[in-house]
mmCIF file of C-alpha atoms in Angstrom:
data_model
loop_
_atom_site.group_PDB
_atom_site.id
_atom_site.type_symbol
_atom_site.label_atom_id
_atom_site.label_comp_id
_atom_site.label_asym_id
_atom_site.label_seq_id
_atom_site.Cartn_x
_atom_site.Cartn_y
_atom_site.Cartn_z
ATOM 1 C CA MET A 100 178.885 318.042 181.231
ATOM 2 C CA LYS A 101 177.934 318.346 184.910
ATOM 3 C CA SER A 102 175.694 321.315 184.157
ATOM 4 C CA THR A 103 173.895 319.331 181.430
ATOM 5 C CA ILE A 104 173.257 316.502 183.877
ATOM 6 C CA LYS A 105 171.998 318.969 186.494
ATOM 7 C CA ILE A 106 169.662 320.568 183.957
ATOM 8 C CA LEU A 107 168.315 317.190 182.832
ATOM 9 C CA LEU A 108 167.879 316.064 186.422
ATOM 10 C CA THR A 109 166.076 319.286 187.328
ATOM 11 C CA MET A 110 163.810 319.025 184.279
ATOM 12 C CA THR A 111 162.998 315.420 185.154
ATOM 13 C CA MET A 112 162.138 316.344 188.734
ATOM 14 C CA VAL A 113 159.940 319.240 187.592
ATOM 15 C CA TRP A 114 158.188 317.012 185.047
ATOM 16 C CA PHE A 115 157.596 314.356 187.723
ATOM 17 C CA ALA A 116 156.205 316.940 190.152
ATOM 18 C CA VAL A 117 153.882 318.374 187.490
ATOM 19 C CA MET A 118 152.660 314.922 186.423
ATOM 20 C CA THR A 119 152.099 313.806 190.012
ATOM 21 C CA ASN A 120 150.144 316.954 190.781
ATOM 22 C CA ALA A 121 148.218 316.714 187.511
ATOM 23 C CA GLN A 122 146.944 313.281 188.532
ATOM 24 C CA GLN A 123 145.572 314.575 191.831
ATOM 25 C CA PRO A 124 141.807 315.121 191.803
ATOM 26 C CA LYS A 125 140.900 318.785 192.163
ATOM 27 C CA THR A 126 137.287 318.549 193.380
ATOM 28 C CA ALA A 127 135.274 316.250 195.618
ATOM 29 C CA LEU A 128 133.435 314.891 192.582
ATOM 30 C CA ASP A 129 136.726 314.259 190.745
ATOM 31 C CA LEU A 130 138.085 312.411 193.761
ATOM 32 C CA ASN A 131 134.917 310.351 194.080
ATOM 33 C CA ASN A 132 134.974 309.454 190.395
ATOM 34 C CA ARG A 133 138.646 308.500 190.545
ATOM 35 C CA LEU A 134 138.067 306.206 193.516
ATOM 36 C CA ALA A 135 134.938 304.715 191.928
ATOM 37 C CA SER A 136 136.918 303.953 188.786
ATOM 38 C CA ILE A 137 139.213 301.748 190.875
ATOM 39 C CA THR A 138 136.430 299.431 192.007
ATOM 40 C CA ASP A 139 134.966 299.395 188.483
ATOM 41 C CA SER A 140 138.308 298.469 186.917
ATOM 42 C CA LEU A 141 138.990 295.837 189.551
ATOM 43 C CA TYR A 142 135.567 294.305 188.923
ATOM 44 C CA SER A 143 136.306 294.143 185.195
ATOM 45 C CA LYS A 144 139.695 292.529 185.786
ATOM 46 C CA GLY A 145 138.069 290.018 188.127
ATOM 47 C CA GLN A 146 135.536 289.154 185.437
ATOM 48 C CA ASP A 147 138.387 288.540 182.997
ATOM 49 C CA TRP A 148 139.971 286.143 185.497
ATOM 50 C CA GLY A 149 136.615 284.424 186.049
ATOM 51 C CA ASN A 150 136.017 283.990 182.321
ATOM 52 C CA LYS A 151 139.483 282.499 181.925
ATOM 53 C CA PHE A 152 138.819 280.215 184.894
ATOM 54 C CA VAL A 153 135.686 278.837 183.206
ATOM 55 C CA GLU A 154 137.822 278.117 180.154
ATOM 56 C CA THR A 155 140.484 276.369 182.247
ATOM 57 C CA THR A 156 137.973 274.008 183.827
ATOM 58 C CA ASN A 157 137.722 272.414 180.381
ATOM 59 C CA THR A 158 141.378 272.630 179.333
ATOM 60 C CA ARG A 159 142.798 272.033 182.830
ATOM 61 C CA ASP A 160 145.501 274.592 182.025
ATOM 62 C CA PHE A 161 145.168 276.335 185.389
ATOM 63 C CA ALA A 162 148.620 277.924 185.079
ATOM 64 C CA SER A 163 147.182 280.086 182.270
ATOM 65 C CA LEU A 164 145.354 282.047 184.990
ATOM 66 C CA LYS A 165 148.630 283.459 186.314
ATOM 67 C CA PRO A 166 148.914 286.463 183.934
ATOM 68 C CA TYR A 167 145.335 287.476 184.754
ATOM 69 C CA ARG A 168 146.015 287.281 188.476
ATOM 70 C CA GLU A 169 149.304 289.147 188.123
ATOM 71 C CA ASN A 170 147.550 291.879 186.142
ATOM 72 C CA ILE A 171 145.075 292.317 188.981
ATOM 73 C CA GLN A 172 147.802 292.379 191.616
ATOM 74 C CA HIS A 173 149.880 294.922 189.690
ATOM 75 C CA TYR A 174 146.780 297.080 189.332
ATOM 76 C CA ILE A 175 146.052 296.838 193.061
ATOM 77 C CA ALA A 176 149.650 297.724 193.992
ATOM 78 C CA SER A 177 149.629 300.697 191.634
ATOM 79 C CA GLU A 178 146.278 301.983 192.861
ATOM 80 C CA LEU A 179 147.242 301.550 196.505
ATOM 81 C CA LYS A 180 150.192 303.874 195.925
ATOM 82 C CA VAL A 181 147.955 306.403 194.185
ATOM 83 C CA VAL A 182 145.206 306.351 196.817
ATOM 84 C CA LYS A 183 147.638 306.477 199.735
ATOM 85 C CA GLY A 184 149.307 309.501 198.114
ATOM 86 C CA MET A 185 146.082 311.372 197.352
ATOM 87 C CA LYS A 186 145.370 314.614 199.091
ATOM 88 C CA ASP A 187 142.046 314.585 200.898
ATOM 89 C CA ILE A 188 139.368 316.917 199.595
ATOM 90 C CA ASN A 189 136.447 318.078 201.749
ATOM 91 C CA GLY A 190 136.363 315.161 204.163
ATOM 92 C CA SER A 191 137.390 312.316 201.873
ATOM 93 C CA GLU A 192 139.470 310.581 204.552
ATOM 94 C CA ASN A 193 136.899 307.884 205.335
ATOM 95 C CA LEU A 194 136.225 307.115 201.676
ATOM 96 C CA ARG A 195 139.927 306.927 200.879
ATOM 97 C CA ASN A 196 140.593 304.694 203.889
ATOM 98 C CA VAL A 197 137.759 302.322 202.977
ATOM 99 C CA ILE A 198 139.128 302.073 199.420
ATOM 100 C CA ILE A 199 142.586 301.299 200.836
ATOM 101 C CA GLU A 200 141.055 298.647 203.094
ATOM 102 C CA PHE A 201 139.170 297.210 200.106
ATOM 103 C CA LEU A 202 142.311 297.034 197.956
ATOM 104 C CA ASN A 203 144.264 295.350 200.753
ATOM 105 C CA TYR A 204 141.426 292.864 201.218
ATOM 106 C CA GLU A 205 141.322 292.099 197.486
ATOM 107 C CA ASN A 206 145.073 291.518 197.437
ATOM 108 C CA LYS A 207 144.841 289.090 200.356
ATOM 109 C CA MET A 208 141.866 287.340 198.757
ATOM 110 C CA ILE A 209 143.847 286.886 195.553
ATOM 111 C CA ASP A 210 146.791 285.395 197.443
ATOM 112 C CA ASN A 211 144.533 283.019 199.381
ATOM 113 C CA GLY A 212 142.011 282.250 196.645
ATOM 114 C CA PHE A 213 143.386 282.788 193.147
ATOM 115 C CA VAL A 214 146.962 281.547 193.561
ATOM 116 C CA PRO A 215 145.960 278.043 194.730
ATOM 117 C CA VAL A 216 143.753 277.669 191.643
ATOM 118 C CA GLU A 217 146.571 278.424 189.213
ATOM 119 C CA LYS A 218 148.817 275.948 191.031
ATOM 120 C CA LEU A 219 146.488 273.044 190.256
ATOM 121 C CA PRO A 220 148.116 270.509 187.944
ATOM 122 C CA GLN A 221 146.445 269.505 184.697
ATOM 123 C CA THR A 222 145.811 266.150 186.330
ATOM 124 C CA ALA A 223 143.706 267.739 189.101
ATOM 125 C CA SER A 224 140.583 265.789 189.941
ATOM 126 C CA ASP A 225 137.125 267.325 190.026
ATOM 127 C CA ASP A 226 137.337 267.116 193.820
ATOM 128 C CA ASP A 227 140.608 269.099 193.755
ATOM 129 C CA VAL A 228 138.929 271.777 191.642
ATOM 130 C CA LYS A 229 135.886 271.863 193.950
ATOM 131 C CA LYS A 230 138.171 272.292 196.949
ATOM 132 C CA VAL A 231 139.970 275.338 195.524
ATOM 133 C CA ILE A 232 136.626 276.805 194.447
ATOM 134 C CA ASN A 233 135.331 276.368 197.999
ATOM 135 C CA ASP A 234 138.540 277.904 199.358
ATOM 136 C CA LEU A 235 138.118 280.841 196.966
ATOM 137 C CA ALA A 236 134.529 281.302 198.121
ATOM 138 C CA GLU A 237 135.749 281.285 201.723
ATOM 139 C CA ALA A 238 138.508 283.806 200.919
ATOM 140 C CA SER A 239 135.971 286.140 199.297
ATOM 141 C CA LYS A 240 133.165 285.772 201.853
ATOM 142 C CA ASP A 241 133.564 289.302 203.253
ATOM 143 C CA GLU A 242 133.860 291.025 199.876
ATOM 144 C CA ALA A 243 130.169 291.980 199.626
ATOM 145 C CA ASP A 244 130.207 293.549 203.096
ATOM 146 C CA LEU A 245 133.316 295.535 202.272
ATOM 147 C CA LEU A 246 131.828 296.719 198.976
ATOM 148 C CA LYS A 247 128.750 297.823 200.915
ATOM 149 C CA ARG A 248 131.008 299.861 203.204
ATOM 150 C CA VAL A 249 132.660 301.427 200.134
ATOM 151 C CA SER A 250 129.223 302.320 198.764
ATOM 152 C CA GLU A 251 128.093 303.782 202.094
ATOM 153 C CA ALA A 252 131.279 305.850 202.412
ATOM 154 C CA GLN A 253 130.810 307.067 198.851
ATOM 155 C CA ASP A 254 127.164 308.001 199.503
ATOM 156 C CA SER A 255 128.116 309.851 202.685
ATOM 157 C CA TYR A 256 130.904 311.719 200.889
ATOM 158 C CA ALA A 257 128.574 312.658 198.041
ATOM 159 C CA LYS A 258 125.922 313.936 200.443
ATOM 160 C CA LYS A 259 128.509 315.955 202.367
ATOM 161 C CA ASN A 260 129.754 317.528 199.125
ATOM 162 C CA GLY A 261 126.459 318.116 197.310
ATOM 163 C CA PHE A 262 126.554 315.608 194.461
ATOM 164 C CA THR A 263 124.661 312.401 193.790
ATOM 165 C CA ILE A 264 125.910 308.945 193.007
ATOM 166 C CA GLU A 265 124.461 307.334 189.911
ATOM 167 C CA ALA A 266 122.913 303.938 190.465
ATOM 168 C CA PRO A 267 124.881 301.224 188.692
ATOM 169 C CA ALA A 268 123.449 300.143 185.378
ATOM 170 C CA GLU A 269 121.743 296.786 185.577
ATOM 171 C CA SER A 270 123.275 294.141 183.379
ATOM 172 C CA HIS A 271 121.091 291.521 181.793
#
């Protein structure tokens, strides 16, 4: 019985090591693409929250925003672990650190901006809603600058490693 447990434990540890290593980017371009996918996914999740917020301004069911916010926060926590555990490839330290800073900023912004919105009661006045919107705008005021730093770090990393960054597609 003990040997069966040892074998299962060993197999589990080997599987975990293989899976962890398999998720590590192998090239500079792979690492760049993996980090870029984080900001893309976070943007999409933020849009989902924003769309739900527009809906809640009519229904006044602000608590319905909570699952959207929690989804974003779980994603951020998961990605922070991944990025912090990544092995640097060809000078990726700055890019990785800026992504970590960005994720930490987003998490703080969500705590300070999103959570107060979902705590509004259904009886909230228009002035109450305006106040939390203004507070959210204040909490997110540095987001554009931080995203610019992410973009600059990504451009620098691409130049250093001989690949180009595609311009984002314009949405109409």
